[in-house]
Each structure stands twice: as C-alpha cells, then as structure tokens.
Amino acid sequence: MEADEALLLLLRLRELGVPEAAARRALALTGNVSAEAAAQLYFGSLETQIAAQVGHAAVGLYQLIQEKSTGRKMICQWDEYGAKKVVVQGSNTAHLMDLQALALSLELPTYLVQDAGRTQVTKLGIECMCVTNTMHLAL
C-alpha cells in the first residue's frame, strides 16, 4: 500500500472521531484493507467496553442498595417489579454529574462508573450512570 493511500485511510478514520493512535492500530489489525473495516473494529470494541461499563454501574448500584438497612427489602421489591434500570448517556462528565444531581434530588439511588484507565478508550472520566426507579421501593 502506498503511503498516500495509508494516509487517506487514516484521515477518514480521524474524520469519524477515532483518535490517531487507535486509528493506526485498527488499520494495522485489519491489514490496511479499508477505513470501513478499521472503523468496524474500533467502534465494535467501544460498544463492548461501554457494555462492560454499564454492567459495572448496575452491579455497583445493586451493591450500594444492599448496604442500606432496608436494602434487602428494596432489592426484593425491585425484583418483583421486573428489576427495571435506566442507562443514562451523558454528553460529558459534567452532564452526567448534572443528571446524577437531578436523580438524587428526586431521591433516586444512582451509581456513577468512572474509567479506571484499563481499556484502550481514551480516559474520559465518568463514563455512565445507573439509576433505578424507587416508586415501588420502601426507602
């Protein structure tokens, strides 16, 4: 592959918002076949990592509720009503902090997950928040 073609592939990935180091890695892993193949690899990996963060948030909230004196009763009631949970996407850390403040003002239990820097995703700070509806829970 010519240097010009490789640079064009890299630029196409950068236009999609892929960080340069991640774009170079995705291109190398896909054999520099196409920007589309590299983008699929990169964004597929992000989806998996985001799903893991959502799992961490749900488990964290569950553990937080268990620590309350009424936690066992709350968890049983939560299970009875379908174990509903809400995944909240924020545009940035400040937005998620605002959403958490709103949830707390409504007396909804929340749990924020902060990136520990163990993934290949650029460290973004707080990545997701889990909230549960307490309408039927005895707090």
Tab-separated table of C-alpha atoms in Angstrom:
chain	number	residue	atom	x	y	z
A	1	MET	CA	0.000	0.000	0.000
A	2	GLU	CA	1.288	3.406	-0.882
A	3	ALA	CA	1.899	5.979	1.821
A	4	ASP	CA	-0.731	8.272	0.263
A	5	GLU	CA	-3.389	5.546	0.453
A	6	ALA	CA	-2.494	4.745	4.073
A	7	LEU	CA	-2.692	8.432	4.979
A	8	LEU	CA	-6.087	8.703	3.289
A	9	LEU	CA	-7.396	5.748	5.326
A	10	LEU	CA	-6.039	7.327	8.496
A	11	LEU	CA	-7.658	10.667	7.669
A	12	ARG	CA	-11.020	9.003	7.010
A	13	LEU	CA	-10.895	7.387	10.448
A	14	ARG	CA	-9.874	10.653	12.093
A	15	GLU	CA	-12.882	12.352	10.455
A	16	LEU	CA	-15.053	9.793	12.237
A	17	GLY	CA	-13.572	10.895	15.563
A	18	VAL	CA	-11.205	7.949	16.029
A	19	PRO	CA	-8.079	9.015	17.967
A	20	GLU	CA	-4.936	8.780	15.834
A	21	ALA	CA	-3.223	6.022	17.821
A	22	ALA	CA	-6.415	3.932	17.838
A	23	ALA	CA	-6.904	4.556	14.099
A	24	ARG	CA	-3.361	3.404	13.319
A	25	ARG	CA	-3.848	0.303	15.472
A	26	ALA	CA	-7.213	-0.559	13.879
A	27	LEU	CA	-5.753	-0.138	10.402
A	28	ALA	CA	-2.789	-2.362	11.273
A	29	LEU	CA	-5.046	-5.043	12.787
A	30	THR	CA	-7.238	-5.080	9.679
A	31	GLY	CA	-4.283	-5.159	7.301
A	32	ASN	CA	-4.968	-1.642	5.976
A	33	VAL	CA	-7.755	-3.110	3.832
A	34	SER	CA	-10.188	-0.238	4.254
A	35	ALA	CA	-11.261	2.550	6.569
A	36	GLU	CA	-14.619	0.794	6.950
A	37	ALA	CA	-13.037	-2.408	8.273
A	38	ALA	CA	-10.872	-0.463	10.701
A	39	ALA	CA	-13.861	1.632	11.835
A	40	GLN	CA	-15.922	-1.507	12.457
A	41	LEU	CA	-13.125	-2.938	14.568
A	42	TYR	CA	-12.701	0.267	16.560
A	43	PHE	CA	-16.377	1.030	17.162
A	44	GLY	CA	-17.234	-2.626	17.852
A	45	SER	CA	-14.580	-2.606	20.561
A	46	LEU	CA	-16.039	0.598	22.013
A	47	GLU	CA	-19.529	-0.932	22.190
A	48	THR	CA	-18.157	-3.919	24.107
A	49	GLN	CA	-16.301	-1.659	26.532
A	50	ILE	CA	-19.356	0.547	27.041
A	51	ALA	CA	-21.492	-2.535	27.730
A	52	ALA	CA	-18.960	-3.571	30.373
A	53	GLN	CA	-19.192	-0.121	31.991
A	54	VAL	CA	-22.992	-0.370	32.061
A	55	GLY	CA	-22.643	-3.760	33.780
A	56	HIS	CA	-20.295	-2.219	36.352
A	57	ALA	CA	-22.832	0.545	37.003
A	58	ALA	CA	-25.725	-1.888	37.528
A	59	VAL	CA	-23.693	-4.089	39.888
A	60	GLY	CA	-22.388	-1.033	41.731
A	61	LEU	CA	-25.899	0.288	42.299
A	62	TYR	CA	-27.062	-3.141	43.479
A	63	GLN	CA	-24.197	-3.262	45.994
A	64	LEU	CA	-24.924	0.290	47.121
A	65	ILE	CA	-28.576	-0.577	47.791
A	66	GLN	CA	-27.557	-3.720	49.698
A	67	GLU	CA	-25.567	-1.561	52.120
A	68	LYS	CA	-28.736	0.228	53.272
A	69	SER	CA	-30.582	-1.120	56.288
A	70	THR	CA	-33.663	-1.579	54.089
A	71	GLY	CA	-31.601	-2.863	51.163
A	72	ARG	CA	-32.762	-6.475	51.217
A	73	LYS	CA	-36.408	-5.405	51.159
A	74	MET	CA	-35.700	-2.857	48.417
A	75	ILE	CA	-33.961	-5.461	46.252
A	76	CYS	CA	-36.816	-7.957	46.668
A	77	GLN	CA	-39.345	-5.290	45.665
A	78	TRP	CA	-37.141	-4.229	42.763
A	79	ASP	CA	-37.002	-7.843	41.537
A	80	GLU	CA	-40.789	-8.193	41.875
A	81	TYR	CA	-41.301	-5.224	39.552
A	82	GLY	CA	-39.017	-6.549	36.823
A	83	ALA	CA	-35.628	-5.261	38.064
A	84	LYS	CA	-36.036	-2.134	35.946
A	85	LYS	CA	-32.991	0.028	35.467
A	86	VAL	CA	-32.158	3.038	33.393
A	87	VAL	CA	-28.953	3.530	31.442
A	88	VAL	CA	-28.165	7.198	31.053
A	89	GLN	CA	-25.875	8.576	28.385
A	90	GLY	CA	-24.357	11.957	29.010
A	91	SER	CA	-22.508	14.147	26.555
A	92	ASN	CA	-19.620	14.533	29.019
A	93	THR	CA	-18.704	14.131	32.687
A	94	ALA	CA	-20.331	17.430	33.703
A	95	HIS	CA	-23.585	16.392	32.026
A	96	LEU	CA	-23.614	13.052	33.898
A	97	MET	CA	-22.897	14.860	37.168
A	98	ASP	CA	-25.891	17.140	36.471
A	99	LEU	CA	-28.068	14.101	35.735
A	100	GLN	CA	-26.933	12.463	38.969
A	101	ALA	CA	-27.759	15.631	40.919
A	102	LEU	CA	-31.232	15.598	39.374
A	103	ALA	CA	-31.729	11.908	40.250
A	104	LEU	CA	-30.555	12.499	43.813
A	105	SER	CA	-32.929	15.474	44.155
A	106	LEU	CA	-35.711	13.029	43.252
A	107	GLU	CA	-34.331	10.590	45.860
A	108	LEU	CA	-33.397	8.003	43.216
A	109	PRO	CA	-30.422	5.780	44.014
A	110	THR	CA	-27.625	6.266	41.474
A	111	TYR	CA	-24.162	4.885	40.807
A	112	LEU	CA	-21.539	6.520	38.590
A	113	VAL	CA	-18.832	4.484	36.871
A	114	GLN	CA	-15.503	6.183	36.361
A	115	ASP	CA	-12.976	4.952	33.831
A	116	ALA	CA	-10.102	3.242	35.627
A	117	GLY	CA	-7.845	3.637	32.613
A	118	ARG	CA	-7.557	-0.115	31.975
A	119	THR	CA	-9.061	-0.032	28.485
A	120	GLN	CA	-7.865	1.333	25.177
A	121	VAL	CA	-10.537	4.010	25.255
A	122	THR	CA	-9.174	7.470	25.917
A	123	LYS	CA	-9.720	8.220	29.584
A	124	LEU	CA	-12.917	10.239	29.641
A	125	GLY	CA	-13.630	10.433	33.347
A	126	ILE	CA	-17.076	9.234	34.349
A	127	GLU	CA	-18.499	7.057	31.600
A	128	CYS	CA	-22.003	6.048	32.638
A	129	MET	CA	-24.573	6.196	35.383
A	130	CYS	CA	-27.141	3.689	36.594
A	131	VAL	CA	-30.431	4.818	38.108
A	132	THR	CA	-33.277	2.744	39.451
A	133	ASN	CA	-36.887	3.777	39.879
A	134	THR	CA	-37.837	3.749	43.550
A	135	MET	CA	-41.546	4.294	43.005
A	136	HIS	CA	-42.270	0.872	44.480
A	137	LEU	CA	-39.283	0.663	46.821
A	138	ALA	CA	-39.502	1.328	50.523
A	139	LEU	CA	-36.569	3.634	51.186
